[in-house]
PDB file of C-alpha atoms in Angstrom:
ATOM      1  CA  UNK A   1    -134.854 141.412  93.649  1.00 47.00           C
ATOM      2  CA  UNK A   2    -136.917 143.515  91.099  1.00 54.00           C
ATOM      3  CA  UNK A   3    -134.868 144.494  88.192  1.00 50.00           C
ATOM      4  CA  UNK A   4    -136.001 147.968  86.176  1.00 50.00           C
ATOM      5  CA  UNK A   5    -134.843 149.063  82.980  1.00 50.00           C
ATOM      6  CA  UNK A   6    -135.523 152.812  81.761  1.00 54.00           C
ATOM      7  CA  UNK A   7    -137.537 152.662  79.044  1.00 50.00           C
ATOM      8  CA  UNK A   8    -136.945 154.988  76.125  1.00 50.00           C
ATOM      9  CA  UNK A   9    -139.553 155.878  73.705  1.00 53.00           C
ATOM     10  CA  UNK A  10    -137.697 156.457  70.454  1.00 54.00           C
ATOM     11  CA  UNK A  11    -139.645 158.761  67.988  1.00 62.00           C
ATOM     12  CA  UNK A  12    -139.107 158.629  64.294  1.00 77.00           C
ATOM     13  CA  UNK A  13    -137.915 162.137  62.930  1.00 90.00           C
ATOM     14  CA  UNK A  14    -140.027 163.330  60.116  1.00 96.00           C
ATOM     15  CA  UNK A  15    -138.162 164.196  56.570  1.00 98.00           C
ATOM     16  CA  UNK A  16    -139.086 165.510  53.988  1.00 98.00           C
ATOM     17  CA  UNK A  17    -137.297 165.982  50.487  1.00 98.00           C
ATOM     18  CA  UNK A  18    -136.629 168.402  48.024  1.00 98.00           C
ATOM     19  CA  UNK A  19    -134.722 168.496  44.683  1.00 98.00           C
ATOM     20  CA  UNK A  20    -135.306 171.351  42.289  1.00 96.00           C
ATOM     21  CA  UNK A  21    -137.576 170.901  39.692  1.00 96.00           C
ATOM     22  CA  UNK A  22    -139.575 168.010  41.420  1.00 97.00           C
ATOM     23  CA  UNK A  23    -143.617 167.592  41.693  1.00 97.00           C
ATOM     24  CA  UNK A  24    -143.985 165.500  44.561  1.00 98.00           C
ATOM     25  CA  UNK A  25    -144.986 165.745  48.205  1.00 98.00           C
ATOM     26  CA  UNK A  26    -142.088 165.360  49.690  1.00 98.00           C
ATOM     27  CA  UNK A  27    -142.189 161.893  50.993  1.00 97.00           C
ATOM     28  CA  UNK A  28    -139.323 160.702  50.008  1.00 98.00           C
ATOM     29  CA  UNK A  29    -136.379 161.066  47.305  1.00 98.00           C
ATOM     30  CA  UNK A  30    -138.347 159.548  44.283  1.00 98.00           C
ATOM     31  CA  UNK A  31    -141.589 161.777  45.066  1.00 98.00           C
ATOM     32  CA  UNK A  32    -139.348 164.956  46.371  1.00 98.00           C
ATOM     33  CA  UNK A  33    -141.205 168.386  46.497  1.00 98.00           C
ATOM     34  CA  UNK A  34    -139.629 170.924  44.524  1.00 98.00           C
ATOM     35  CA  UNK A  35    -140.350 173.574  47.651  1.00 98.00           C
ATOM     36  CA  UNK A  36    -138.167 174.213  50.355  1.00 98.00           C
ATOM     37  CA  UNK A  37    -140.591 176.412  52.032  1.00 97.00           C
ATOM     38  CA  UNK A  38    -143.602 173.946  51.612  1.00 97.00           C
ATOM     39  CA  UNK A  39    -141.609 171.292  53.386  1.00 98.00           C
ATOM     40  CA  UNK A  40    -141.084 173.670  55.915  1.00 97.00           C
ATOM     41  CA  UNK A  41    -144.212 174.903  56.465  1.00 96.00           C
ATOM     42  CA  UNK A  42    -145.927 170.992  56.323  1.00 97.00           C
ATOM     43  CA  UNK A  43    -143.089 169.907  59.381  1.00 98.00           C
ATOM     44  CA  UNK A  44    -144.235 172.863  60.962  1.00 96.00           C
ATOM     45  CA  UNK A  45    -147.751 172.380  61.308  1.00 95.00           C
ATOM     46  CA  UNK A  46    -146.584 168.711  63.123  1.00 96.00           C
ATOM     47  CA  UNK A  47    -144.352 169.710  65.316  1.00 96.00           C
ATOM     48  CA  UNK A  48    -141.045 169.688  63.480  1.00 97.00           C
ATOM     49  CA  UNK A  49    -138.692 167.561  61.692  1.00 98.00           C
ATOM     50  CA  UNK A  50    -135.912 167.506  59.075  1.00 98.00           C
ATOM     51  CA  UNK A  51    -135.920 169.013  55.461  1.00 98.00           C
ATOM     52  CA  UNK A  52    -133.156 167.308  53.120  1.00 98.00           C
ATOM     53  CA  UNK A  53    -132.606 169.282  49.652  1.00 98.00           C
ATOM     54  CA  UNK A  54    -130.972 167.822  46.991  1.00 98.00           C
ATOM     55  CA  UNK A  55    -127.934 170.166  45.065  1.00 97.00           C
ATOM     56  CA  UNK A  56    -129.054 173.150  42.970  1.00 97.00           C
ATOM     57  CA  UNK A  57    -130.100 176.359  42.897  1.00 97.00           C
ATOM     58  CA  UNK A  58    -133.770 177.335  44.723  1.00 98.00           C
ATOM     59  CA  UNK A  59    -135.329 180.288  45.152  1.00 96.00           C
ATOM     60  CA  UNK A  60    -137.950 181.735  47.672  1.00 95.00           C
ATOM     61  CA  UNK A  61    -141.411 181.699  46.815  1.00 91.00           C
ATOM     62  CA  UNK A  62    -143.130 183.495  49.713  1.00 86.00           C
ATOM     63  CA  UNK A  63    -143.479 186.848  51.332  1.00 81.00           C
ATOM     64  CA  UNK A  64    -142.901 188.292  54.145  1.00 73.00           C
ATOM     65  CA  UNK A  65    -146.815 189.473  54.115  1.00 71.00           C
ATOM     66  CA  UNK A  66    -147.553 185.448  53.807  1.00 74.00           C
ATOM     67  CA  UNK A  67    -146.235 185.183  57.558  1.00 70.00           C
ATOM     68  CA  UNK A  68    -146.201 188.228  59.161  1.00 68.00           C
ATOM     69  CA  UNK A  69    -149.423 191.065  59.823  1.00 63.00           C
ATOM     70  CA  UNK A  70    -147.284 193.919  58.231  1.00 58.00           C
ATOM     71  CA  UNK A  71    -148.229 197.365  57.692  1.00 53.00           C
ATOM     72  CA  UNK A  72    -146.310 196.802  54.096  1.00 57.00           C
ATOM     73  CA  UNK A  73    -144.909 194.453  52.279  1.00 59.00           C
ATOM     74  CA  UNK A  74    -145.166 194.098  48.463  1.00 66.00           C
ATOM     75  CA  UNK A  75    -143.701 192.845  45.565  1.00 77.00           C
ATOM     76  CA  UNK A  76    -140.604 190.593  44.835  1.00 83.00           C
ATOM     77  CA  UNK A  77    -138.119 192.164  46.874  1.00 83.00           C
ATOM     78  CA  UNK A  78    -140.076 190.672  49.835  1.00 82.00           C
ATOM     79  CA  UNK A  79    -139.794 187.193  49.349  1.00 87.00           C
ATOM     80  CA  UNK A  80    -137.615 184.943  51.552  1.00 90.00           C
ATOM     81  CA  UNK A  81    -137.208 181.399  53.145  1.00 95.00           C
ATOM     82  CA  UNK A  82    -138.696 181.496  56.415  1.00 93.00           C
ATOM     83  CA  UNK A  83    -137.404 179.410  58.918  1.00 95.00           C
ATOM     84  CA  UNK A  84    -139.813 177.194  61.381  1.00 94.00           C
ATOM     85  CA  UNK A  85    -139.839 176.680  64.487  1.00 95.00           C
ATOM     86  CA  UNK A  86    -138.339 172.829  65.745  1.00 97.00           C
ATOM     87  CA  UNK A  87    -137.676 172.307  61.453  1.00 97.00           C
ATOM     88  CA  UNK A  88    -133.890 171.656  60.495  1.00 98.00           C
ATOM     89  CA  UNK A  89    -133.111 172.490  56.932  1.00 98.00           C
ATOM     90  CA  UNK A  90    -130.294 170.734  55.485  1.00 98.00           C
ATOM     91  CA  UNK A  91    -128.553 171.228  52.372  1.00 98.00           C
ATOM     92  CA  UNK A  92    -125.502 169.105  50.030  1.00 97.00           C
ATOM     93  CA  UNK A  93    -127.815 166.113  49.302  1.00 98.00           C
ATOM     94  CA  UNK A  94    -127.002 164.046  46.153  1.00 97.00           C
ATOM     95  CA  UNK A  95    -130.627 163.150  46.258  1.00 96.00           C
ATOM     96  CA  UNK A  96    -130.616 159.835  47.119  1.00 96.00           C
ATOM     97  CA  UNK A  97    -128.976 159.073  50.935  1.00 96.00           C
ATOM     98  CA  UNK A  98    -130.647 157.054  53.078  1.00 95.00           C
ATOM     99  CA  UNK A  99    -129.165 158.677  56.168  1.00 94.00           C
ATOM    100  CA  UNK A 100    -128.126 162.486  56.603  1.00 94.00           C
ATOM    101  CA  UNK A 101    -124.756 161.386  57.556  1.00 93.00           C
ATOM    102  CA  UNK A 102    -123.706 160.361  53.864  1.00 94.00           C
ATOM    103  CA  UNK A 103    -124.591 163.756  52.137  1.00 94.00           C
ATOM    104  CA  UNK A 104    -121.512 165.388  50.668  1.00 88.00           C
ATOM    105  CA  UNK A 105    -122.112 169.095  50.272  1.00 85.00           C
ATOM    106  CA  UNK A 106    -118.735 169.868  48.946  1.00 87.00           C
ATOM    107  CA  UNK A 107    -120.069 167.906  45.656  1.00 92.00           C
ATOM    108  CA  UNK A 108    -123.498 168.886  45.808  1.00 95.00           C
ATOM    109  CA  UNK A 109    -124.105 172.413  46.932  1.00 96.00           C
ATOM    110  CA  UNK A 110    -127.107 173.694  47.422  1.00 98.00           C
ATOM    111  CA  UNK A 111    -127.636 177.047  46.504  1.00 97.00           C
ATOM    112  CA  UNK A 112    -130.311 179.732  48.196  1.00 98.00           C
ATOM    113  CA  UNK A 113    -130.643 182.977  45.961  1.00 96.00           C
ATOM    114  CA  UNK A 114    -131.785 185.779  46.115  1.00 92.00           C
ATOM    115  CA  UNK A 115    -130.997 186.959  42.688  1.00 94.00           C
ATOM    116  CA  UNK A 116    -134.538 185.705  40.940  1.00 91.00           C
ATOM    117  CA  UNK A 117    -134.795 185.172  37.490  1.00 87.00           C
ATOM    118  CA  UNK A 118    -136.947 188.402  36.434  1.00 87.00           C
ATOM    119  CA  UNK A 119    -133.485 190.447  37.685  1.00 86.00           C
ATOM    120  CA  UNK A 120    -134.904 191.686  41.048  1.00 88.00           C
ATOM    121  CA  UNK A 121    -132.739 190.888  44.494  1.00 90.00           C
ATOM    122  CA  UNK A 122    -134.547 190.520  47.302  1.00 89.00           C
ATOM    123  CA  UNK A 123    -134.656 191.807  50.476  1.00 84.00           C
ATOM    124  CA  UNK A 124    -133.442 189.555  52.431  1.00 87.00           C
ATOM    125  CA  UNK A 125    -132.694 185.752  51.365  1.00 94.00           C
ATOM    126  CA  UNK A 126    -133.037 183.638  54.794  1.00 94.00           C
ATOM    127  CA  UNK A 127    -135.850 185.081  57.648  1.00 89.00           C
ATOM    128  CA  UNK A 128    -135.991 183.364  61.421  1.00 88.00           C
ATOM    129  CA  UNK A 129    -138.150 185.568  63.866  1.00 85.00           C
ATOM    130  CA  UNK A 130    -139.359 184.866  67.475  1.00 85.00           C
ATOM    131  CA  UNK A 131    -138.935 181.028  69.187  1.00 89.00           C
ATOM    132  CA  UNK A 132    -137.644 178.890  66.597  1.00 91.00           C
ATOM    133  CA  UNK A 133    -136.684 175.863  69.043  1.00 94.00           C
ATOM    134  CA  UNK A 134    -135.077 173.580  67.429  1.00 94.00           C
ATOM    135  CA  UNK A 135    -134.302 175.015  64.419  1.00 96.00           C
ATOM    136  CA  UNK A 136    -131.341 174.483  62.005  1.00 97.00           C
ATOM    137  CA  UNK A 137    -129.423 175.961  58.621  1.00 97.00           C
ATOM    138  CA  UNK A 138    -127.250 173.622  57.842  1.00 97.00           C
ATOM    139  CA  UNK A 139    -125.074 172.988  54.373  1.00 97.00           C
ATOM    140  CA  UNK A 140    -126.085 176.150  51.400  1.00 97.00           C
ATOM    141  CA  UNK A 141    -124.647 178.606  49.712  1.00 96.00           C
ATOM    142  CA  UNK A 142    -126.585 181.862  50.549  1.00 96.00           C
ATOM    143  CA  UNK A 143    -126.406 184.618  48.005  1.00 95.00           C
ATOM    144  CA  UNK A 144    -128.056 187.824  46.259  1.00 92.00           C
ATOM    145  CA  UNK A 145    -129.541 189.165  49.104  1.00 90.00           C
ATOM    146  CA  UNK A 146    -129.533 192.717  48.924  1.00 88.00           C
ATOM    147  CA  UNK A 147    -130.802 194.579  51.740  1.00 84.00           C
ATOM    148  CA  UNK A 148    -128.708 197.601  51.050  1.00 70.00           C
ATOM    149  CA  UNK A 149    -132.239 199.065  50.032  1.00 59.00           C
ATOM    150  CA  UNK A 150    -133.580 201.112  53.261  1.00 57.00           C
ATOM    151  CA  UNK A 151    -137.305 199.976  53.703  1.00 59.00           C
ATOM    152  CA  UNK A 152    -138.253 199.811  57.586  1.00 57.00           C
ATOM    153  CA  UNK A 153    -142.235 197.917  58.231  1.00 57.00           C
ATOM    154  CA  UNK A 154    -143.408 196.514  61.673  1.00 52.00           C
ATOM    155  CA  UNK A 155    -145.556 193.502  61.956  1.00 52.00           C
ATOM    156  CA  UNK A 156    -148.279 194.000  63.894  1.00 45.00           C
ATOM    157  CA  UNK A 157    -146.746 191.030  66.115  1.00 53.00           C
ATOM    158  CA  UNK A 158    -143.720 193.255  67.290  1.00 56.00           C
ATOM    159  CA  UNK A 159    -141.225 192.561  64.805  1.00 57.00           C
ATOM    160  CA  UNK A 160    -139.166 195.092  62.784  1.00 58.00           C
ATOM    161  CA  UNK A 161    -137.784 194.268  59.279  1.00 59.00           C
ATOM    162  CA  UNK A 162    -134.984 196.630  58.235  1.00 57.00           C
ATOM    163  CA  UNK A 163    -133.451 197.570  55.166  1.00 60.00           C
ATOM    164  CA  UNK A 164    -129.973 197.518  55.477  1.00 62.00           C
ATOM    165  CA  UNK A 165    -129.244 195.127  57.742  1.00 66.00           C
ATOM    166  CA  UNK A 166    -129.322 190.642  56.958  1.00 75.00           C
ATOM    167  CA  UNK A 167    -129.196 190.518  52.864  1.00 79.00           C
ATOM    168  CA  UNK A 168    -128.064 186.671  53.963  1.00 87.00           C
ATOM    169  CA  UNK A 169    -130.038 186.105  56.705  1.00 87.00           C
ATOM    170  CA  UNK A 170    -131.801 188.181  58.588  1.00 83.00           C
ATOM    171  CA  UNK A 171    -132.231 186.982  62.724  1.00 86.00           C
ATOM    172  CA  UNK A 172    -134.613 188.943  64.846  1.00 78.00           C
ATOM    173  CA  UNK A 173    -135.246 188.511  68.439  1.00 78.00           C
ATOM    174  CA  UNK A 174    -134.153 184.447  68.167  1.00 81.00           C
ATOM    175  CA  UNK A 175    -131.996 183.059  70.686  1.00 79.00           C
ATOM    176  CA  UNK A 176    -131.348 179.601  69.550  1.00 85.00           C
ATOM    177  CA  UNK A 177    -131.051 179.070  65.816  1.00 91.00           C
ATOM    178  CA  UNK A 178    -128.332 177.080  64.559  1.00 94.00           C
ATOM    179  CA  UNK A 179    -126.333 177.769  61.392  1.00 94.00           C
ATOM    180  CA  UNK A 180    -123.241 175.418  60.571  1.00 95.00           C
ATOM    181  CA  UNK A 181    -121.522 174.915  57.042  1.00 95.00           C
ATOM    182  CA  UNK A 182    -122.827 177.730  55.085  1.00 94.00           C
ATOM    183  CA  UNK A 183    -121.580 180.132  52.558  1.00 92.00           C
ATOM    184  CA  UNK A 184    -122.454 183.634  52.281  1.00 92.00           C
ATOM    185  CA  UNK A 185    -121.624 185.665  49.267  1.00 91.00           C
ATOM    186  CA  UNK A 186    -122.658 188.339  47.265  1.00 90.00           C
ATOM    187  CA  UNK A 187    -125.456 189.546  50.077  1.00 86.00           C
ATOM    188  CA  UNK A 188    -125.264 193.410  50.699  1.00 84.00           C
TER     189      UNK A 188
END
């Protein structure tokens, strides 16, 4: 009799960690990176993982002409969090949990804005384009986008960024992305 057991290769999920106003790299709470997007551009490049932010307010550093082979795309107004594809982005830390399960966003929210500090709104406050696998928004408050301003530029990767349309969060040709416990106010 010849006994066989499946054998199931369990693989460590990489996290990184934010909390405004940090310095670190990200490795952990006590050496948290003070950039969303950095986190989410570093789990990118291996293949995905988990961002956990710590409460406050952040706001996007990047532009869409940073990610995208646009015909235009300058100044402030452009500048967004741009979601990767297999990263999951969660928000409502405390900033120090050990597992995801004991965050408590309800007393720690975690705030993405749009409304940045030299008075300018930008475009659009959250962008996810194309294949974004395993991708996830999960636990912010998303606010002061304001895409009420008409602007329309093409990538010269097929896809269209429109004024008017995702001051929140602006989806474009992504089947998949997941977005659970967020709040979305004062986006036009």
């Amino acid at each position: 009799c010849i006994l066989l057991f499946p054998c199931m290769l369990l693989q460590a999920i990489e996290v990184r960690y934010v909390k405004s106003g940090a310095t670190g790299n990200g490795g952990d709470w006590e050496n948290a990176s003070g950039s969303i997007q950095d986190m989410i551009d570093e789990l990118e490049g291996v293949g995905g993982g988990e961002v956990w932010v710590g409460h406050g307010t952040y706001y996007p550093e990047k532009q869409l002409k940073d990610y995208y082979n646009l015909i235009s795309s300058e100044g402030d107004k452009y500048r967004s969090f741009f979601l990767k594809k297999n990263v999951r982005v969660f928000g409502g830390f405390k900033g120090d949990e050990i597992k995801r399960t004991d965050r408590h966003g309800k007393d720690h929210q975690t705030v993405l804005s749009g409304e940045l500090d030299n008075g300018t709104n930008v475009f659009h406050v959250i962008v996810c384009t194309g294949d974004v696998g395993t991708a996830r928004l999960d636990g912010f408050v998303i606010r002061g986008g304001k895409a009420a301003d008409k602007y329309n530029t093409k990538s010269h990767d097929d896809f269209m960024f429109y004024g008017g349309h995702g001051g929140g969060i602006y989806v474009y040709k992504t089947p998949k992305l997941v977005l659970s416990h967020l709040i979305l106010c004062h986006n036009e």
